[in-house]
Amino acid sequence: MHHRLLARQLQRLMGNDFLPDESWNSFLQLVSNYYYEVDLERGLLENALEVNSEELTSANAQLRAKAEHEKALLQSFMNSIPDLFFAKSMDGVYMACNQMFERAMGLTEKEIIGKTDAQLLSAERVLSASSIEKKVLGTNQQIVMEEWITHSDGSKHCLEMLRAPYYGVDGKPLGLIGIGRDITDRRKLEEQIRLSALVYQHTAEGMLVTDPSYQIIDINPACARMTGYALEEVRGKSPEEMFNSGRQNSEFYELMRETVLQTGSWSGEVWACRKNREIFAKSMVVNSILGDDGKVNGFVMLFSDITEKKQANDMISRQANYDSLTDLPNRSNFRERLKHEILQAERARSSVALLLIDLDHFKEINDTLGHLVGDVLLKEAALRISDCTRKSDTVARLGGDEFTVILSRMTDPKHVEVVAQKIIARLAEPFQLGDSVVYVSASVGITVYPQDALEAEELLKSADQAMYVAKRQGRNRFSYFTQGLQTAAQERSRLSSDLRTAILENQFYLNYQPILDLDTGHIHMAEALLRWDHPTRGIVMPGEFIPLAEETGLIMPIADWVFREAAKWAGRWNDLVPGGFQVCVNASPVQFRAEGVAFQKTWIQYLKDNAIPGKCIVIEITEGVLLDADTDALEILQNFHNADIKVALDDFGTGYSAYGSFAKFPIIKYLKIDKSFIHVRSNTALCEGIIMMAHKLGLQVIAECVEEQLQSEMLEKAGCDFVQGYLYSRPIVAEQLDAILRHGAMSR
Ligand code: C2E
Ligand code: CA
Ligand code: CA
């Protein structure tokens, strides 16, 4: 028997990953034959490989050398085997082992050979090993089983242990060999496969496996559940043909496949169709499966049903992009669309018109009829505006009572005007809101890209300015943005920054316009009117800067300064004039909104600190303050009343609200009839009516802006209490009024 042959054969057998049974058998045969032959030659049957050199005579030297040589060869061969290997005699004594076995035992060959398990292993392992070995030798059968062992370095290994008897040439068993293959990695892999199979079966995610040509090989239960198809129904078909919703074209799928081909995966959202024709959204990942050779073996598609999530997202995006009341695009959505339209127009060299629509007097309706009615009106207004536009136009609600229309791809500039006029006319039609019929009108600002502005934000701003012009011109009309408007806008922004320094630099002063008692012609009252001595512009009138101050919040410090200044003189003149004196101070609705009663308290405290009686101050408020839902008008009036400060209702007759809205507020002392009653509507009967009603409610009436003798006479006849106007005196500085008061009453 040639050991080389044995070695070669063994090597061939062991080289295979998994030895078939026949291979094991022939291997064992070879091993046992070899041992037998060596033993025969050496006459050492009991200790096949334990060569006792002493027992070998010199006559046997040649044989011994040969045996040594062969033993060395066999040993090196055994050591080259990646599996652990040992051979035992019939009574369990180790006769041979390789390095793998040494390593597993943590012992050297010398320490192992000649010993039994009982001398080497723990009692527990001895027990299990010996019972198996008994069985192997008893039944003459090989047994393969898995065993977990702990190496001397502490690492745990799973061995596939084969134990088999080996035989002599006479067919008698000579002992037992063991071959253990470390299958730890394989076990781990198997466990992984088992787990992934479990996942595949039980996951909520749909999984689908196809071959390289996208033909379905397998689907998991979740996929079957989601799509409604059983495996048999889809096997061999392509996912695209099975689940196509028609919402994505073939280019979409081509692109998907192309991406997978190039990058190995694709992910995205796909609309798919269930067996019951229901369409659903899925979020999907497609991965290619590569073989060892790097070729594509197939594809795995993983997907989940995101229809509900998508619906929720749609909801959220709807809420983020649409106004919940009118369902129109909201401000941010509008901005996006405007930008988009501008881009398109830039490319097409066309123009875009922007209409900014503000409902006139909406606030009053909201305040008097309630927010619910106001909401109904806004909805109806949204419908009417949409009615006036084409499908391709955008109608949006910017908030409050502000709407906007984007007219895209405008060719005829006349068209803009037609739409604007249509909208104004439709909004002027009566609104039937529950029981009440309400009239509103609209002021529309028009601006055009690219003439007026190039950027969306600028365009909106200029539309806003144009809209304000429409309002100032008397509402219920439209106005174009013009270059003049633009300079005015720039002017305003410059003015508002100047306004800041004005307070600090003491550029304000007050004029006082005397108010005469119609009966006596005496002056017991004057209205404080604010003036701004601008360093470069000269005197700026309140009509120019008060709205700016209101917008910027600077109205608060300004109002405070006005009050203190006016109160100072009021106190002096009250002491000076027999029968007392009152200074009327204008208050802006914004003051009440911003700080409510807080500033009121500081005023009242100021009066106390300076020993100025409250009764020499009259605060002029407008109807707006009474109707403002954001302020507690009653509380404000009550506070004034408690401090003995009188209240006048200014500009009466200009507001929207019906006469007598102030009847709810008995604390008001004076009514100031607006100049429009006296000038345009110079009408004795009307004035008489207002005055009579005021008197009935315990109010006294002041007529403003009396310019002509005729008006004065009319007012006297109508029973008016006080008059104020250029006819008697222009607003004058405090020192002037002081002089007049000191030198006696001014006569008519
Ligand atoms: P207003 O309260 O209605 O004040 C009366 C306005 O009519 C004053 O204009 C006054 O100069 C003007 N006027 C007086 N007599 C005649 C006349 O016979 N004919 C004509 N055509 N006008 C006359 P002014 O001073 O320009 O004030 C404008 C508005 O500015 C005031 O209207 C008031 O609302 C506001 N204002 C003035 N001072 C203050 C202030 O200190 N605080 C606040 N918040 N607003 C103020
Ligand atoms: Ca006033
Ligand atoms: Ca007034």
PDB file of N, CA, C and O in Angstrom, residues 443-475:
ATOM      1  N   SER A 443     -62.112  96.434  -3.471  1.00  0.00           N
ATOM      2  CA  SER A 443     -61.090  97.301  -4.033  1.00  0.00           C
ATOM      3  C   SER A 443     -60.022  96.393  -4.610  1.00  0.00           C
ATOM      4  O   SER A 443     -59.551  95.478  -3.942  1.00  0.00           O
ATOM      5  N   VAL A 444     -59.673  96.648  -5.861  1.00  0.00           N
ATOM      6  CA  VAL A 444     -58.755  95.756  -6.545  1.00  0.00           C
ATOM      7  C   VAL A 444     -57.503  96.506  -6.990  1.00  0.00           C
ATOM      8  O   VAL A 444     -57.595  97.567  -7.596  1.00  0.00           O
ATOM      9  N   GLY A 445     -56.366  95.937  -6.652  1.00  0.00           N
ATOM     10  CA  GLY A 445     -55.097  96.486  -7.122  1.00  0.00           C
ATOM     11  C   GLY A 445     -54.558  95.586  -8.220  1.00  0.00           C
ATOM     12  O   GLY A 445     -54.581  94.372  -8.089  1.00  0.00           O
ATOM     13  N   ILE A 446     -54.116  96.191  -9.310  1.00  0.00           N
ATOM     14  CA  ILE A 446     -53.630  95.396 -10.438  1.00  0.00           C
ATOM     15  C   ILE A 446     -52.173  95.701 -10.701  1.00  0.00           C
ATOM     16  O   ILE A 446     -51.758  96.868 -10.728  1.00  0.00           O
ATOM     17  N   THR A 447     -51.407  94.655 -10.892  1.00  0.00           N
ATOM     18  CA  THR A 447     -50.017  94.843 -11.232  1.00  0.00           C
ATOM     19  C   THR A 447     -49.639  93.798 -12.274  1.00  0.00           C
ATOM     20  O   THR A 447     -50.216  92.728 -12.303  1.00  0.00           O
ATOM     21  N   VAL A 448     -48.682  94.141 -13.112  1.00  0.00           N
ATOM     22  CA  VAL A 448     -48.376  93.271 -14.244  1.00  0.00           C
ATOM     23  C   VAL A 448     -46.883  92.959 -14.320  1.00  0.00           C
ATOM     24  O   VAL A 448     -46.041  93.848 -14.202  1.00  0.00           O
ATOM     25  N   TYR A 449     -46.603  91.659 -14.476  1.00  0.00           N
ATOM     26  CA  TYR A 449     -45.232  91.240 -14.775  1.00  0.00           C
ATOM     27  C   TYR A 449     -45.058  91.282 -16.287  1.00  0.00           C
ATOM     28  O   TYR A 449     -45.955  90.849 -17.010  1.00  0.00           O
ATOM     29  N   PRO A 450     -43.992  91.747 -16.867  1.00  0.00           N
ATOM     30  CA  PRO A 450     -42.776  92.249 -16.216  1.00  0.00           C
ATOM     31  C   PRO A 450     -42.745  93.779 -16.067  1.00  0.00           C
ATOM     32  O   PRO A 450     -41.770  94.288 -15.522  1.00  0.00           O
ATOM     33  N   GLN A 451     -43.783  94.483 -16.497  1.00  0.00           N
ATOM     34  CA  GLN A 451     -43.730  95.945 -16.465  1.00  0.00           C
ATOM     35  C   GLN A 451     -43.497  96.514 -15.069  1.00  0.00           C
ATOM     36  O   GLN A 451     -42.649  97.373 -14.878  1.00  0.00           O
ATOM     37  N   ASP A 452     -44.283  96.014 -14.088  1.00  0.00           N
ATOM     38  CA  ASP A 452     -44.271  96.649 -12.778  1.00  0.00           C
ATOM     39  C   ASP A 452     -43.213  96.081 -11.834  1.00  0.00           C
ATOM     40  O   ASP A 452     -42.663  96.794 -11.002  1.00  0.00           O
ATOM     41  N   ALA A 453     -42.978  94.788 -11.955  1.00  0.00           N
ATOM     42  CA  ALA A 453     -41.985  94.155 -11.089  1.00  0.00           C
ATOM     43  C   ALA A 453     -41.595  92.832 -11.706  1.00  0.00           C
ATOM     44  O   ALA A 453     -42.344  92.255 -12.483  1.00  0.00           O
ATOM     45  N   LEU A 454     -40.404  92.351 -11.332  1.00  0.00           N
ATOM     46  CA  LEU A 454     -39.912  91.096 -11.900  1.00  0.00           C
ATOM     47  C   LEU A 454     -39.999  89.940 -10.922  1.00  0.00           C
ATOM     48  O   LEU A 454     -40.035  88.787 -11.294  1.00  0.00           O
ATOM     49  N   GLU A 455     -40.034  90.284  -9.627  1.00  0.00           N
ATOM     50  CA  GLU A 455     -40.064  89.240  -8.613  1.00  0.00           C
ATOM     51  C   GLU A 455     -41.470  89.113  -8.040  1.00  0.00           C
ATOM     52  O   GLU A 455     -42.215  90.084  -7.956  1.00  0.00           O
ATOM     53  N   ALA A 456     -41.797  87.890  -7.621  1.00  0.00           N
ATOM     54  CA  ALA A 456     -43.127  87.607  -7.073  1.00  0.00           C
ATOM     55  C   ALA A 456     -43.450  88.519  -5.891  1.00  0.00           C
ATOM     56  O   ALA A 456     -44.528  89.106  -5.808  1.00  0.00           O
ATOM     57  N   GLU A 457     -42.468  88.634  -4.994  1.00  0.00           N
ATOM     58  CA  GLU A 457     -42.689  89.390  -3.774  1.00  0.00           C
ATOM     59  C   GLU A 457     -42.960  90.863  -4.095  1.00  0.00           C
ATOM     60  O   GLU A 457     -43.856  91.489  -3.528  1.00  0.00           O
ATOM     61  N   GLU A 458     -42.177  91.381  -5.027  1.00  0.00           N
ATOM     62  CA  GLU A 458     -42.327  92.768  -5.457  1.00  0.00           C
ATOM     63  C   GLU A 458     -43.683  92.991  -6.119  1.00  0.00           C
ATOM     64  O   GLU A 458     -44.347  94.006  -5.922  1.00  0.00           O
ATOM     65  N   LEU A 459     -44.060  92.005  -6.905  1.00  0.00           N
ATOM     66  CA  LEU A 459     -45.319  92.097  -7.637  1.00  0.00           C
ATOM     67  C   LEU A 459     -46.489  92.186  -6.657  1.00  0.00           C
ATOM     68  O   LEU A 459     -47.411  92.987  -6.821  1.00  0.00           O
ATOM     69  N   LEU A 460     -46.399  91.368  -5.623  1.00  0.00           N
ATOM     70  CA  LEU A 460     -47.460  91.354  -4.622  1.00  0.00           C
ATOM     71  C   LEU A 460     -47.496  92.682  -3.870  1.00  0.00           C
ATOM     72  O   LEU A 460     -48.558  93.242  -3.606  1.00  0.00           O
ATOM     73  N   LYS A 461     -46.326  93.167  -3.568  1.00  0.00           N
ATOM     74  CA  LYS A 461     -46.238  94.425  -2.838  1.00  0.00           C
ATOM     75  C   LYS A 461     -46.846  95.560  -3.667  1.00  0.00           C
ATOM     76  O   LYS A 461     -47.603  96.385  -3.140  1.00  0.00           O
ATOM     77  N   SER A 462     -46.528  95.580  -4.942  1.00  0.00           N
ATOM     78  CA  SER A 462     -47.049  96.670  -5.765  1.00  0.00           C
ATOM     79  C   SER A 462     -48.557  96.526  -5.962  1.00  0.00           C
ATOM     80  O   SER A 462     -49.280  97.524  -6.028  1.00  0.00           O
ATOM     81  N   ALA A 463     -49.043  95.284  -6.020  1.00  0.00           N
ATOM     82  CA  ALA A 463     -50.491  95.071  -6.122  1.00  0.00           C
ATOM     83  C   ALA A 463     -51.172  95.610  -4.874  1.00  0.00           C
ATOM     84  O   ALA A 463     -52.259  96.185  -4.916  1.00  0.00           O
ATOM     85  N   ASP A 464     -50.489  95.427  -3.752  1.00  0.00           N
ATOM     86  CA  ASP A 464     -51.007  95.902  -2.482  1.00  0.00           C
ATOM     87  C   ASP A 464     -51.119  97.419  -2.486  1.00  0.00           C
ATOM     88  O   ASP A 464     -52.127  97.995  -2.060  1.00  0.00           O
ATOM     89  N   GLN A 465     -50.102  98.044  -3.009  1.00  0.00           N
ATOM     90  CA  GLN A 465     -50.118  99.507  -3.064  1.00  0.00           C
ATOM     91  C   GLN A 465     -51.225 100.003  -3.985  1.00  0.00           C
ATOM     92  O   GLN A 465     -51.946 100.951  -3.650  1.00  0.00           O
ATOM     93  N   ALA A 466     -51.365  99.332  -5.109  1.00  0.00           N
ATOM     94  CA  ALA A 466     -52.414  99.727  -6.046  1.00  0.00           C
ATOM     95  C   ALA A 466     -53.785  99.546  -5.412  1.00  0.00           C
ATOM     96  O   ALA A 466     -54.694 100.363  -5.587  1.00  0.00           O
ATOM     97  N   MET A 467     -53.916  98.478  -4.632  1.00  0.00           N
ATOM     98  CA  MET A 467     -55.193  98.212  -3.967  1.00  0.00           C
ATOM     99  C   MET A 467     -55.516  99.326  -2.970  1.00  0.00           C
ATOM    100  O   MET A 467     -56.663  99.767  -2.864  1.00  0.00           O
ATOM    101  N   TYR A 468     -54.495  99.796  -2.262  1.00  0.00           N
ATOM    102  CA  TYR A 468     -54.738 100.868  -1.304  1.00  0.00           C
ATOM    103  C   TYR A 468     -55.163 102.151  -1.994  1.00  0.00           C
ATOM    104  O   TYR A 468     -55.968 102.921  -1.474  1.00  0.00           O
ATOM    105  N   VAL A 469     -54.608 102.345  -3.174  1.00  0.00           N
ATOM    106  CA  VAL A 469     -55.022 103.512  -3.948  1.00  0.00           C
ATOM    107  C   VAL A 469     -56.509 103.394  -4.282  1.00  0.00           C
ATOM    108  O   VAL A 469     -57.280 104.339  -4.116  1.00  0.00           O
ATOM    109  N   ALA A 470     -56.907 102.200  -4.705  1.00  0.00           N
ATOM    110  CA  ALA A 470     -58.324 101.986  -5.021  1.00  0.00           C
ATOM    111  C   ALA A 470     -59.185 102.272  -3.803  1.00  0.00           C
ATOM    112  O   ALA A 470     -60.259 102.865  -3.887  1.00  0.00           O
ATOM    113  N   LYS A 471     -58.705 101.870  -2.647  1.00  0.00           N
ATOM    114  CA  LYS A 471     -59.459 102.112  -1.412  1.00  0.00           C
ATOM    115  C   LYS A 471     -59.548 103.606  -1.135  1.00  0.00           C
ATOM    116  O   LYS A 471     -60.611 104.126  -0.798  1.00  0.00           O
ATOM    117  N   ARG A 472     -58.413 104.279  -1.292  1.00  0.00           N
ATOM    118  CA  ARG A 472     -58.391 105.698  -0.981  1.00  0.00           C
ATOM    119  C   ARG A 472     -59.272 106.486  -1.942  1.00  0.00           C
ATOM    120  O   ARG A 472     -59.831 107.505  -1.588  1.00  0.00           O
ATOM    121  N   GLN A 473     -59.341 105.956  -3.144  1.00  0.00           N
ATOM    122  CA  GLN A 473     -60.148 106.678  -4.131  1.00  0.00           C
ATOM    123  C   GLN A 473     -61.642 106.446  -3.927  1.00  0.00           C
ATOM    124  O   GLN A 473     -62.456 106.872  -4.734  1.00  0.00           O
ATOM    125  N   GLY A 474     -61.992 105.727  -2.893  1.00  0.00           N
ATOM    126  CA  GLY A 474     -63.405 105.577  -2.573  1.00  0.00           C
ATOM    127  C   GLY A 474     -63.923 104.163  -2.694  1.00  0.00           C
ATOM    128  O   GLY A 474     -65.119 103.916  -2.704  1.00  0.00           O
ATOM    129  N   ARG A 475     -63.062 103.187  -2.777  1.00  0.00           N
ATOM    130  CA  ARG A 475     -63.438 101.762  -2.786  1.00  0.00           C
ATOM    131  C   ARG A 475     -64.302 101.405  -3.992  1.00  0.00           C
ATOM    132  O   ARG A 475     -64.637 102.261  -4.800  1.00  0.00           O
TER     133      ARG A 475
END
